[in-house]
Amino acid sequence: MGAVLAVVNQKGGAGKTTLALNLAGILAGPRRRVALVDADPQRSAFNWGLSRKGDLAFPVHFLDARLGTARFRDKLKALAKDVEVLIIDTPPKLAQATLLSSLLADLLLIPVPTSIFDYWGAKETLGMLAEVRTRRENGLPGALLVPSKIRPGTKLAREFPKKLALMGEKVAPSVAERVAVVDAMGAGKTINQLNSAEAAIKEYKELAVFVLKILRDQSSN
C-alpha cells in the first residue's frame, strides 16, 4: 500500500485544498503515481479536478464518510494500493472523515496560517492527533506543521516556524501567500504547471522533499 497523507486542520480557510492539490502536482510523475481523495462534502478539490481537460497528472476522487466507517476505510485502502502516494483533503471541524483519514494515514500535514485563529485550530487538531495515536498504538500518524500563507521577507515569516515548533511536532518548510498560487488554481493548473511561479514551485518542491524524507524515516523505524 502506498503512503497515505492526510491534510488536516479543524479550521476552515487554512489552505488545506490548495496545499493538497499543489503537493500532489509536485509529487506526481512517471516514477511516482499519486492520487488525491477529496473527503470534504464541499467537493472543492473534486470539482476543480472535473474542470480539467484530461491533462491532470493525478486522479481526484470524491469519498463520502457517510458511506460508513468500514466502507470509507476500505475504499481508501483500495485507492492507496494503486499508487505510491495517496493524499486526502479533509473537511474542517474535525469531521468524521478527518478522524477516519487520520486513523489510516502515515502522516498528517497541518497547514497553519499566521492568524491566532488558525493557530488555535492547529492546537485543537493536535488534540485529535493525540487521541488517534493512542488508538493506533504504533506512534502513527506522524505530523508536520506547515507554515502557510506566509508573507515572504517579514519578521513574522522568520519567527512563525519557531512558534509552531513549540507545539512539539515537526515543522515543515513554509509555503508563502503568493498571487501565482491563486492564478494557478484559477487557471485549472497546479503550481508546477505555471511558468511564472518559480518562487512558489521552489517552496512546494522543498516541502515535497521534506515530506518524502519523513516518510522514509518512518518506514525505516
Short mmCIF file of C-alpha atoms in Angstrom, two decimals:
data_model
loop_
_atom_site.label_atom_id
_atom_site.label_comp_id
_atom_site.label_asym_id
_atom_site.label_seq_id
_atom_site.Cartn_x
_atom_site.Cartn_y
_atom_site.Cartn_z
CA MET A 1 0.00 0.00 0.00
CA GLY A 2 1.27 3.48 -0.84
CA ALA A 3 1.96 6.17 1.70
CA VAL A 4 -1.15 7.97 2.90
CA LEU A 5 -1.02 11.70 3.67
CA ALA A 6 -3.99 13.47 5.24
CA VAL A 7 -4.15 17.27 5.06
CA VAL A 8 -6.00 18.39 8.18
CA ASN A 9 -6.86 21.45 10.25
CA GLN A 10 -10.10 21.86 12.13
CA LYS A 11 -10.40 25.48 10.98
CA GLY A 12 -11.79 26.28 7.56
CA GLY A 13 -9.78 28.55 5.30
CA ALA A 14 -6.40 27.24 6.42
CA GLY A 15 -5.44 26.31 2.86
CA LYS A 16 -5.90 22.55 3.01
CA THR A 17 -7.22 22.12 -0.52
CA THR A 18 -4.61 24.39 -2.09
CA LEU A 19 -1.85 22.54 -0.24
CA ALA A 20 -3.22 19.11 -1.15
CA LEU A 21 -3.60 19.85 -4.86
CA ASN A 22 -0.26 21.56 -5.33
CA LEU A 23 1.67 18.97 -3.34
CA ALA A 24 0.04 16.26 -5.45
CA GLY A 25 1.08 18.13 -8.58
CA ILE A 26 4.68 18.37 -7.43
CA LEU A 27 4.89 14.73 -6.31
CA ALA A 28 3.18 13.13 -9.32
CA GLY A 29 5.37 11.93 -12.14
CA PRO A 30 6.33 8.96 -14.32
CA ARG A 31 8.09 7.24 -11.42
CA ARG A 32 5.60 8.13 -8.70
CA ARG A 33 1.88 7.52 -9.02
CA VAL A 34 -0.17 9.91 -6.92
CA ALA A 35 -3.90 10.18 -6.29
CA LEU A 36 -5.94 12.70 -4.34
CA VAL A 37 -9.08 11.96 -2.36
CA ASP A 38 -11.49 14.79 -1.62
CA ALA A 39 -13.23 13.84 1.64
CA ASP A 40 -14.82 17.27 2.12
CA PRO A 41 -18.58 17.39 1.35
CA GLN A 42 -17.99 20.76 -0.34
CA ARG A 43 -16.07 18.83 -3.05
CA SER A 44 -13.80 21.78 -3.90
CA ALA A 45 -10.85 19.63 -4.98
CA PHE A 46 -13.08 17.13 -6.80
CA ASN A 47 -14.93 19.84 -8.73
CA TRP A 48 -11.60 21.50 -9.55
CA GLY A 49 -10.43 18.17 -10.95
CA LEU A 50 -13.58 17.85 -13.06
CA SER A 51 -12.83 21.23 -14.62
CA ARG A 52 -9.57 19.91 -16.04
CA LYS A 53 -9.40 18.62 -19.62
CA GLY A 54 -7.71 15.29 -19.06
CA ASP A 55 -4.21 16.64 -18.56
CA LEU A 56 -4.09 16.23 -14.79
CA ALA A 57 -1.06 14.26 -13.59
CA PHE A 58 -3.09 12.60 -10.84
CA PRO A 59 -6.72 11.50 -10.42
CA VAL A 60 -9.04 13.25 -7.96
CA HIS A 61 -11.65 11.07 -6.27
CA PHE A 62 -14.53 12.06 -4.00
CA LEU A 63 -15.19 9.88 -0.98
CA ASP A 64 -18.08 10.49 1.40
CA ALA A 65 -17.62 9.49 5.05
CA ARG A 66 -21.37 8.91 5.23
CA LEU A 67 -20.66 5.62 3.48
CA GLY A 68 -19.86 4.33 6.95
CA THR A 69 -16.61 3.66 8.72
CA ALA A 70 -15.82 0.27 7.17
CA ARG A 71 -16.63 1.22 3.57
CA PHE A 72 -14.79 4.54 3.82
CA ARG A 73 -11.70 2.82 5.21
CA ASP A 74 -11.83 0.01 2.65
CA LYS A 75 -12.14 2.42 -0.27
CA LEU A 76 -9.18 4.47 0.99
CA LYS A 77 -7.09 1.31 1.31
CA ALA A 78 -8.06 0.19 -2.19
CA LEU A 79 -7.05 3.54 -3.67
CA ALA A 80 -3.77 3.53 -1.75
CA LYS A 81 -2.85 0.11 -3.19
CA ASP A 82 -2.71 1.54 -6.71
CA VAL A 83 -0.36 4.47 -6.02
CA GLU A 84 2.86 5.39 -4.27
CA VAL A 85 1.26 8.39 -2.53
CA LEU A 86 -2.39 8.98 -1.64
CA ILE A 87 -3.26 12.49 -0.43
CA ILE A 88 -6.54 13.09 1.41
CA ASP A 89 -8.07 16.57 1.53
CA THR A 90 -10.19 16.53 4.69
CA PRO A 91 -13.07 18.77 5.78
CA PRO A 92 -12.85 21.32 8.61
CA LYS A 93 -14.30 20.98 12.11
CA LEU A 94 -12.61 17.60 12.74
CA ALA A 95 -15.43 15.79 10.98
CA GLN A 96 -15.81 12.02 10.80
CA ALA A 97 -13.87 11.95 7.53
CA THR A 98 -10.94 13.66 9.25
CA LEU A 99 -10.86 11.12 12.05
CA LEU A 100 -11.16 8.13 9.71
CA SER A 101 -8.47 9.52 7.41
CA SER A 102 -6.16 10.13 10.35
CA LEU A 103 -6.64 6.58 11.59
CA LEU A 104 -5.31 5.29 8.25
CA ALA A 105 -2.72 7.97 7.43
CA ASP A 106 1.03 7.62 7.72
CA LEU A 107 1.47 11.37 8.02
CA LEU A 108 -0.74 14.37 8.77
CA LEU A 109 0.05 17.68 7.10
CA ILE A 110 -1.39 20.54 9.14
CA PRO A 111 -1.32 23.87 7.26
CA VAL A 112 -1.18 26.75 9.74
CA PRO A 113 -1.59 30.36 8.57
CA THR A 114 -0.30 33.05 10.89
CA SER A 115 -3.59 34.23 12.42
CA ILE A 116 -4.28 33.39 16.05
CA PHE A 117 -7.48 31.59 14.99
CA ASP A 118 -5.58 29.24 12.69
CA TYR A 119 -3.02 28.69 15.46
CA TRP A 120 -5.80 27.69 17.85
CA GLY A 121 -7.24 25.44 15.14
CA ALA A 122 -3.90 23.68 14.80
CA LYS A 123 -3.74 23.11 18.56
CA GLU A 124 -7.20 21.52 18.50
CA THR A 125 -6.10 19.36 15.58
CA LEU A 126 -3.12 18.15 17.59
CA GLY A 127 -5.52 17.19 20.35
CA MET A 128 -7.31 14.93 17.89
CA LEU A 129 -3.93 13.59 16.74
CA ALA A 130 -3.07 12.55 20.30
CA GLU A 131 -6.32 10.57 20.52
CA VAL A 132 -5.63 8.88 17.18
CA ARG A 133 -2.11 7.88 18.22
CA THR A 134 -3.49 6.39 21.42
CA ARG A 135 -5.98 4.31 19.46
CA ARG A 136 -3.42 3.10 16.92
CA GLU A 137 -0.73 2.22 19.50
CA ASN A 138 2.11 2.43 16.95
CA GLY A 139 3.05 6.11 17.23
CA LEU A 140 1.40 6.91 13.91
CA PRO A 141 0.46 9.03 12.19
CA GLY A 142 3.42 11.36 12.07
CA ALA A 143 2.63 15.05 11.84
CA LEU A 144 4.05 18.06 10.04
CA LEU A 145 3.00 21.60 10.84
CA VAL A 146 3.19 23.58 7.59
CA PRO A 147 3.53 27.37 8.00
CA SER A 148 1.11 28.60 5.34
CA LYS A 149 0.07 31.84 3.66
CA ILE A 150 3.31 33.36 4.93
CA ARG A 151 4.30 36.83 3.72
CA PRO A 152 7.88 36.46 2.49
CA GLY A 153 10.57 38.70 3.92
CA THR A 154 8.67 39.69 7.05
CA LYS A 155 9.71 39.25 10.65
CA LEU A 156 6.66 37.04 11.19
CA ALA A 157 7.75 34.78 8.31
CA ARG A 158 11.04 34.19 10.11
CA GLU A 159 9.59 33.75 13.61
CA PHE A 160 6.36 31.85 12.98
CA PRO A 161 8.02 28.44 12.36
CA LYS A 162 9.78 28.77 15.72
CA LYS A 163 6.42 29.41 17.38
CA LEU A 164 4.93 26.34 15.74
CA ALA A 165 7.86 24.20 16.88
CA LEU A 166 6.79 24.85 20.47
CA MET A 167 3.75 22.65 19.79
CA GLY A 168 6.07 19.65 19.89
CA GLU A 169 5.70 18.37 16.31
CA LYS A 170 7.99 18.70 13.29
CA VAL A 171 7.71 21.92 11.29
CA ALA A 172 7.89 21.75 7.50
CA PRO A 173 9.29 24.38 5.14
CA SER A 174 6.97 27.36 4.80
CA VAL A 175 4.57 27.96 1.93
CA ALA A 176 4.05 31.65 1.18
CA GLU A 177 0.92 33.52 0.20
CA ARG A 178 1.57 34.21 -3.47
CA VAL A 179 -0.54 35.54 -6.33
CA ALA A 180 0.92 32.82 -8.55
CA VAL A 181 -0.73 30.12 -6.45
CA VAL A 182 -4.14 31.79 -6.78
CA ASP A 183 -3.59 32.26 -10.52
CA ALA A 184 -2.64 28.62 -10.98
CA MET A 185 -5.71 27.33 -9.16
CA GLY A 186 -7.98 29.70 -11.08
CA ALA A 187 -6.47 28.56 -14.37
CA GLY A 188 -7.06 24.91 -13.51
CA LYS A 189 -3.37 24.22 -13.01
CA THR A 190 -1.16 23.07 -10.19
CA ILE A 191 1.68 25.39 -9.33
CA ASN A 192 4.32 23.38 -11.19
CA GLN A 193 2.42 23.97 -14.46
CA LEU A 194 2.69 27.76 -14.27
CA ASN A 195 5.85 29.13 -15.87
CA SER A 196 5.77 32.38 -13.90
CA ALA A 197 5.70 30.72 -10.48
CA GLU A 198 9.36 29.94 -9.80
CA ALA A 199 9.32 31.02 -6.15
CA ALA A 200 6.15 29.07 -5.34
CA ILE A 201 7.40 26.00 -7.21
CA LYS A 202 10.63 26.11 -5.22
CA GLU A 203 8.68 26.23 -1.93
CA TYR A 204 6.44 23.30 -2.84
CA LYS A 205 9.41 21.26 -4.05
CA GLU A 206 11.17 21.88 -0.74
CA LEU A 207 8.01 20.80 1.07
CA ALA A 208 7.73 17.66 -1.08
CA VAL A 209 11.35 16.69 -0.41
CA PHE A 210 10.79 17.19 3.32
CA VAL A 211 7.61 15.08 3.28
CA LEU A 212 9.30 12.24 1.40
CA LYS A 213 12.20 12.25 3.85
CA ILE A 214 9.82 12.00 6.81
CA LEU A 215 8.04 9.08 5.15
CA ARG A 216 11.35 7.30 4.51
CA ASP A 217 12.44 7.85 8.10
CA GLN A 218 9.14 6.47 9.40
CA SER A 219 9.29 3.38 7.21
CA SER A 220 12.83 2.58 8.34
CA ASN A 221 11.91 2.66 12.04
#
